[in-house]
Short mmCIF file of C-alpha atoms in Angstrom, two decimals:
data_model
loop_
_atom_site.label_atom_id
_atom_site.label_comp_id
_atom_site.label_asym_id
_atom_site.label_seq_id
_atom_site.Cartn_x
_atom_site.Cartn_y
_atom_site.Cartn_z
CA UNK A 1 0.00 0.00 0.00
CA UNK A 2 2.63 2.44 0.59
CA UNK A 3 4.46 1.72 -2.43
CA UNK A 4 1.19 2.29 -4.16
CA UNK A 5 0.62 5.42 -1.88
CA UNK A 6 3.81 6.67 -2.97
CA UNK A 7 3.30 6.47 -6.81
CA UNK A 8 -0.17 7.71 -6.79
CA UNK A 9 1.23 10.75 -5.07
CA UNK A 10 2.64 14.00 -6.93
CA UNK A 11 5.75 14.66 -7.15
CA UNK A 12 7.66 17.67 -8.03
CA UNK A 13 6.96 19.12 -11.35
CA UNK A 14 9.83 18.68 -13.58
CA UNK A 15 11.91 21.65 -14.75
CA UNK A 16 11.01 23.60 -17.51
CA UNK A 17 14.39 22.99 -19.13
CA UNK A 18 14.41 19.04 -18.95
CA UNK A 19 10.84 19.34 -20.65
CA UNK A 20 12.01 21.74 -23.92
CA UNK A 21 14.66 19.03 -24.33
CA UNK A 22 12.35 16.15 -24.21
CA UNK A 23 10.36 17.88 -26.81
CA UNK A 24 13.39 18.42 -28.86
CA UNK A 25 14.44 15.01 -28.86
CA UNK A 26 10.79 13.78 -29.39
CA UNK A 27 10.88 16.21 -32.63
CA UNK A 28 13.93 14.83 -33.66
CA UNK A 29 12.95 11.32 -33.60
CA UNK A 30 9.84 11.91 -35.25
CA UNK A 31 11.70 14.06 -37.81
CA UNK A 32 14.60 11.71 -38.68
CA UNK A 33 13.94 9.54 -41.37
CA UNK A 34 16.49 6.86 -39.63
CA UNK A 35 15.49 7.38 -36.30
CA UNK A 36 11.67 7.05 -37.30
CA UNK A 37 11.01 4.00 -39.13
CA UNK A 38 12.33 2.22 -35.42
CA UNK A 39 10.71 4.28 -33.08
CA UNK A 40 7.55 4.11 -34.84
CA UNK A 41 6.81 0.47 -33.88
CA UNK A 42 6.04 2.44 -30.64
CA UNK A 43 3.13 4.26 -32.11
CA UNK A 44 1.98 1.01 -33.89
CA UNK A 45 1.81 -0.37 -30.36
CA UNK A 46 -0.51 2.13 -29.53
CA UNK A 47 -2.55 2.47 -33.07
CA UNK A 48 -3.28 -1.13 -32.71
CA UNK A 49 -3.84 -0.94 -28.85
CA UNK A 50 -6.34 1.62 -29.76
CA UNK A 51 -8.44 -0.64 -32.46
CA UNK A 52 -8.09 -3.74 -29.68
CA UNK A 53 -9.65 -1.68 -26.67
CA UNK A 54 -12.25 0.15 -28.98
CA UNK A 55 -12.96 -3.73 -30.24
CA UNK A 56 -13.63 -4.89 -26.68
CA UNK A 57 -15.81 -1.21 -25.41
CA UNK A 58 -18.07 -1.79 -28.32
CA UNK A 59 -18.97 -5.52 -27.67
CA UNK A 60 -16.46 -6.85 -30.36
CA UNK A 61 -14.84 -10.00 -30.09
CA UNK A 62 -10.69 -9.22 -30.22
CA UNK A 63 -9.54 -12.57 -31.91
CA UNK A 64 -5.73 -10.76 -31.23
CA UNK A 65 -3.16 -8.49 -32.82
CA UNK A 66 -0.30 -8.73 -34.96
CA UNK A 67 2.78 -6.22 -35.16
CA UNK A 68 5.06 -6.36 -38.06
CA UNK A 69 8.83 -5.13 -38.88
CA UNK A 70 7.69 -2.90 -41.26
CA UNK A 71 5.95 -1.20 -38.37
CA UNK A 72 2.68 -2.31 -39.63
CA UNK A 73 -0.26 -4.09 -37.74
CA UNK A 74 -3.30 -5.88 -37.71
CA UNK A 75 -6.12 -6.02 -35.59
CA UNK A 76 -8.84 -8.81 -35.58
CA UNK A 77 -12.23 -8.51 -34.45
CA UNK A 78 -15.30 -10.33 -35.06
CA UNK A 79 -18.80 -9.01 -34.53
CA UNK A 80 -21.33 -7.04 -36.67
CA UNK A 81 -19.75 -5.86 -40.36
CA UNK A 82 -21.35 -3.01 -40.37
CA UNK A 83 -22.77 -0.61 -37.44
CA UNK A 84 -21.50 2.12 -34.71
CA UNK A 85 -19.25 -0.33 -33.45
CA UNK A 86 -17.38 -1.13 -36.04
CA UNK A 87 -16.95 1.98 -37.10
CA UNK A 88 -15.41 3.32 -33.55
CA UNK A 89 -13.40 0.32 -33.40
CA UNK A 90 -11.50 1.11 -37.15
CA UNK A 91 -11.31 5.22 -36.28
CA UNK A 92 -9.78 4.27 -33.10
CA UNK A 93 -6.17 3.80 -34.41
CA UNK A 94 -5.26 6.84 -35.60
CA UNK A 95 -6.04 8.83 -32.94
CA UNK A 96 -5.30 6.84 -29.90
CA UNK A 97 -1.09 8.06 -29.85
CA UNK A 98 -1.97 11.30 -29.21
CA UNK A 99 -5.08 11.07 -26.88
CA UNK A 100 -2.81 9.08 -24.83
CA UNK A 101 0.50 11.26 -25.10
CA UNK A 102 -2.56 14.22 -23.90
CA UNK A 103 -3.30 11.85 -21.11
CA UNK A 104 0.26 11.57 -19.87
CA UNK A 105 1.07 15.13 -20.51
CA UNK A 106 -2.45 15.89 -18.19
CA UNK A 107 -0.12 13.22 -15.62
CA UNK A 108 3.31 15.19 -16.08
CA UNK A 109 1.60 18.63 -15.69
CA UNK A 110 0.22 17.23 -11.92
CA UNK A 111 3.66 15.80 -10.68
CA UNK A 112 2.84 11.85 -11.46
CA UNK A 113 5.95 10.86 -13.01
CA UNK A 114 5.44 7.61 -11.52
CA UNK A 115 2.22 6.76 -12.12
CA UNK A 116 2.40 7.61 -15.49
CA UNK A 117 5.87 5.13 -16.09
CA UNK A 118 3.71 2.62 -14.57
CA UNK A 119 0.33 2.75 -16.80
CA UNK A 120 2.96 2.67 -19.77
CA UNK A 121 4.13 -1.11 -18.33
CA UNK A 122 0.25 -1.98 -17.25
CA UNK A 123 -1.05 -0.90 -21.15
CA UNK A 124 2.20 -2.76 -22.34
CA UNK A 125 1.69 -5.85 -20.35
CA UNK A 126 -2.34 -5.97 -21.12
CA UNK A 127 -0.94 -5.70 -24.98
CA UNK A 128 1.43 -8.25 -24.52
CA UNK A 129 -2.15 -10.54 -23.75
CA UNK A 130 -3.54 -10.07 -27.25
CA UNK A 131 -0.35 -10.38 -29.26
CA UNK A 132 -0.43 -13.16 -31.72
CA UNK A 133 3.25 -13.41 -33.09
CA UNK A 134 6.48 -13.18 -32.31
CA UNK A 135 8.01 -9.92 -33.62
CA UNK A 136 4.85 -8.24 -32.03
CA UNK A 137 5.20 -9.90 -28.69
CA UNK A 138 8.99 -8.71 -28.75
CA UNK A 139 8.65 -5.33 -29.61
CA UNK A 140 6.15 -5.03 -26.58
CA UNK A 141 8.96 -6.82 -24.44
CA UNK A 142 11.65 -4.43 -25.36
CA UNK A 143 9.47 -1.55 -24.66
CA UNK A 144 8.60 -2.47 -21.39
CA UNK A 145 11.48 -3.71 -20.49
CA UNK A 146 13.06 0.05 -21.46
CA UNK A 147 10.48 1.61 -19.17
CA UNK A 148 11.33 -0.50 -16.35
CA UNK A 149 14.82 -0.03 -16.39
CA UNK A 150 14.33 3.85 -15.90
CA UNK A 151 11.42 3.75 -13.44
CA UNK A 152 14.05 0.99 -11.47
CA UNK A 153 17.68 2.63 -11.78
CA UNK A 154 17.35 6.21 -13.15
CA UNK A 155 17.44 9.40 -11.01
CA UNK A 156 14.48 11.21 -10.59
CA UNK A 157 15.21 13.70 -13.34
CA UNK A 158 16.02 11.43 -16.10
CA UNK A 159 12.77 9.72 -14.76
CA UNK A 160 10.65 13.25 -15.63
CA UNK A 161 12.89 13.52 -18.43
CA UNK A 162 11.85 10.37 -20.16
CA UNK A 163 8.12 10.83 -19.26
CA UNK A 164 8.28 13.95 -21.00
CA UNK A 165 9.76 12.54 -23.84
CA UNK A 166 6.92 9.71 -24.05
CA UNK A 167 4.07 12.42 -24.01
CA UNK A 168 6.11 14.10 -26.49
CA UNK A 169 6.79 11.81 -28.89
CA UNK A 170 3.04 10.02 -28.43
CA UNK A 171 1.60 14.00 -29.47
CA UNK A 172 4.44 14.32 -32.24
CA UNK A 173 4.47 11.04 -33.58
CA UNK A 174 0.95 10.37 -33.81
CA UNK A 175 0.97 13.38 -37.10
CA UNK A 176 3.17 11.71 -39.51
CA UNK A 177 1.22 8.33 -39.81
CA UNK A 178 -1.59 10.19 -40.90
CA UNK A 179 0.43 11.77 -43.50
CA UNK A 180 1.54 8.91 -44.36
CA UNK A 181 -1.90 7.12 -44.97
CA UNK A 182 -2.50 9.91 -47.17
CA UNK A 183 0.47 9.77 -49.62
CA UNK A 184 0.15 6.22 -49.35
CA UNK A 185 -3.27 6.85 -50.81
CA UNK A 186 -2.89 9.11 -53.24
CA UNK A 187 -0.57 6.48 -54.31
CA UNK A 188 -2.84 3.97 -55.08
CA UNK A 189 -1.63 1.96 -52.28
CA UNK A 190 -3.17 2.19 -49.41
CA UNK A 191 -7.03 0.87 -49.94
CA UNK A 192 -7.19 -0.92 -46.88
CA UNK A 193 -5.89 1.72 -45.04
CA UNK A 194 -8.34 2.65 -41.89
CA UNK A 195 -9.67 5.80 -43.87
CA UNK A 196 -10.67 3.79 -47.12
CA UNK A 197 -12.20 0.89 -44.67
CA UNK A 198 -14.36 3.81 -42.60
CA UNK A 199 -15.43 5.64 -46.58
CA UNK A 200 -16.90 1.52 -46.90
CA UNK A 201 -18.60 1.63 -43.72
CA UNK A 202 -20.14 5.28 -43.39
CA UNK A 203 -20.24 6.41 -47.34
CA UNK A 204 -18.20 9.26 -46.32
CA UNK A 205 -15.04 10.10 -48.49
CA UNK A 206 -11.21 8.69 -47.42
CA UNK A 207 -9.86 12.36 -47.33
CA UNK A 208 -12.88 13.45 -44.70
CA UNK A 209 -11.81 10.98 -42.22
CA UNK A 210 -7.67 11.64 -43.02
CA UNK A 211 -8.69 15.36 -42.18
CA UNK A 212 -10.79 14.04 -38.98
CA UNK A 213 -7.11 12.22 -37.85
CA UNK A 214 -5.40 15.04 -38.26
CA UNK A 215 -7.59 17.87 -36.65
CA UNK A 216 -7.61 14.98 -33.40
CA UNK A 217 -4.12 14.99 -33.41
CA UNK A 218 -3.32 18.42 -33.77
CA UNK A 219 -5.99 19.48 -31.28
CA UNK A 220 -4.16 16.53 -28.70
CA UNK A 221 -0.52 18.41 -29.58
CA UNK A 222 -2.05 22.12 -29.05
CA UNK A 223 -3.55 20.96 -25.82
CA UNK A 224 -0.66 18.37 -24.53
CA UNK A 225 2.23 21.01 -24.85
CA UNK A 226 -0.17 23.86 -23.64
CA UNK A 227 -0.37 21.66 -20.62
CA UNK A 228 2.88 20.41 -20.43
CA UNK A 229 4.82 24.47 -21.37
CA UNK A 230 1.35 26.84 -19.95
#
């Protein structure tokens, strides 16, 4: 209990300096076209997370998920083909990075470093549940495994620091997917992508929902570094 008591508690807010340069390096990272295509297995963790949890609040059966080294995924749910649920449980994936990185900014901003280290493992951990192959089930492994390592051995301001690089890159990252999905559609490539399988289910056109993804996002980024920098 007082181990509990003690990460539930706020701590002190981390200085303002240790957050600009976990937004820098978050930037970076999403920025670098050799930094990105690894670190965004991280955001696939959380795009599919997103469809998986949507799948089970809307009375879907989650038959599992499956991450790939091209930092693709798969989600697969059984239920009604058509309907409100299906529908939340597809738009879910795009937005999900950045509602969380506003969630652990909203943490940050209150002094729950801790906490918010140990949701990451818990969210990891319930992933790790519904995995369905190997590279997916390692690439949850090494994730938690990175968290737990500093939440065990790192001082406490490397501890804020990497928080604040989490929320960061979750707000940050979660952008260039969806312009991604775009090109990859204006390409001709992309028409199972979740914006062509939404058009199927609603009759409303691809680039409406693209532009719903990215308003979400951007709104989540405007509002996590507001919190994180106001």
């Amino acid at each position: 209990m007082e181990i509990l008591r003690r990460s539930i508690a706020a701590q002190p807010a981390a200085p303002q300096w240790v957050l600009v340069v976990a937004a820098i390096l978050a930037a970076l990272t999403v920025l670098s076209d050799r930094l990105w295509p690894i670190s965004r297995h991280v955001i696939t963790i959380a795009h599919e997370g997103g469809h998986a949890l949507a799948a089970v609040a809307t009375g879907r059966r989650l038959a599992g998920v499956r991450l790939h080294s091209d930092t693709s995924g798969v989600t697969v749910s059984s239920g009604r083909p058509t309907g409100a649920g299906v529908v939340v449980t597809v738009a879910a994936g795009y937005t999900t990075p950045s509602l969380l990185g506003l969630g652990a900014a909203g943490l940050l901003a209150t002094g729950r470093t801790s906490l918010l280290l140990q949701l990451c493992v818990a969210l990891l951990l319930a992933m790790l549940v519904v995995i369905r192959n190997g590279f997916g089930a390692l690439s949850v492994l090494g994730s938690t495994a990175g968290i737990l390592a500093v939440s065990w051995f790192a001082p406490q301001t490397v501890r804020a620091g990497f928080a604040a690089y989490i929320a960061c890159f979750l707000l940050l990252g979660a952008i260039r997917p969806v312009i991604e999905v775009q090109r990859g559609r204006r390409r001709r490539r992309a028409g199972d992508s979740d914006p062509d399988q939404l058009a199927r289910l609603t009759g409303l056109p691809p680039t409406l929902w693209v532009g719903f993804f990215g308003l979400v996002n951007l709104g989540a980024l405007a509002g996590g570094l507001a919190t994180l920098f106001g």
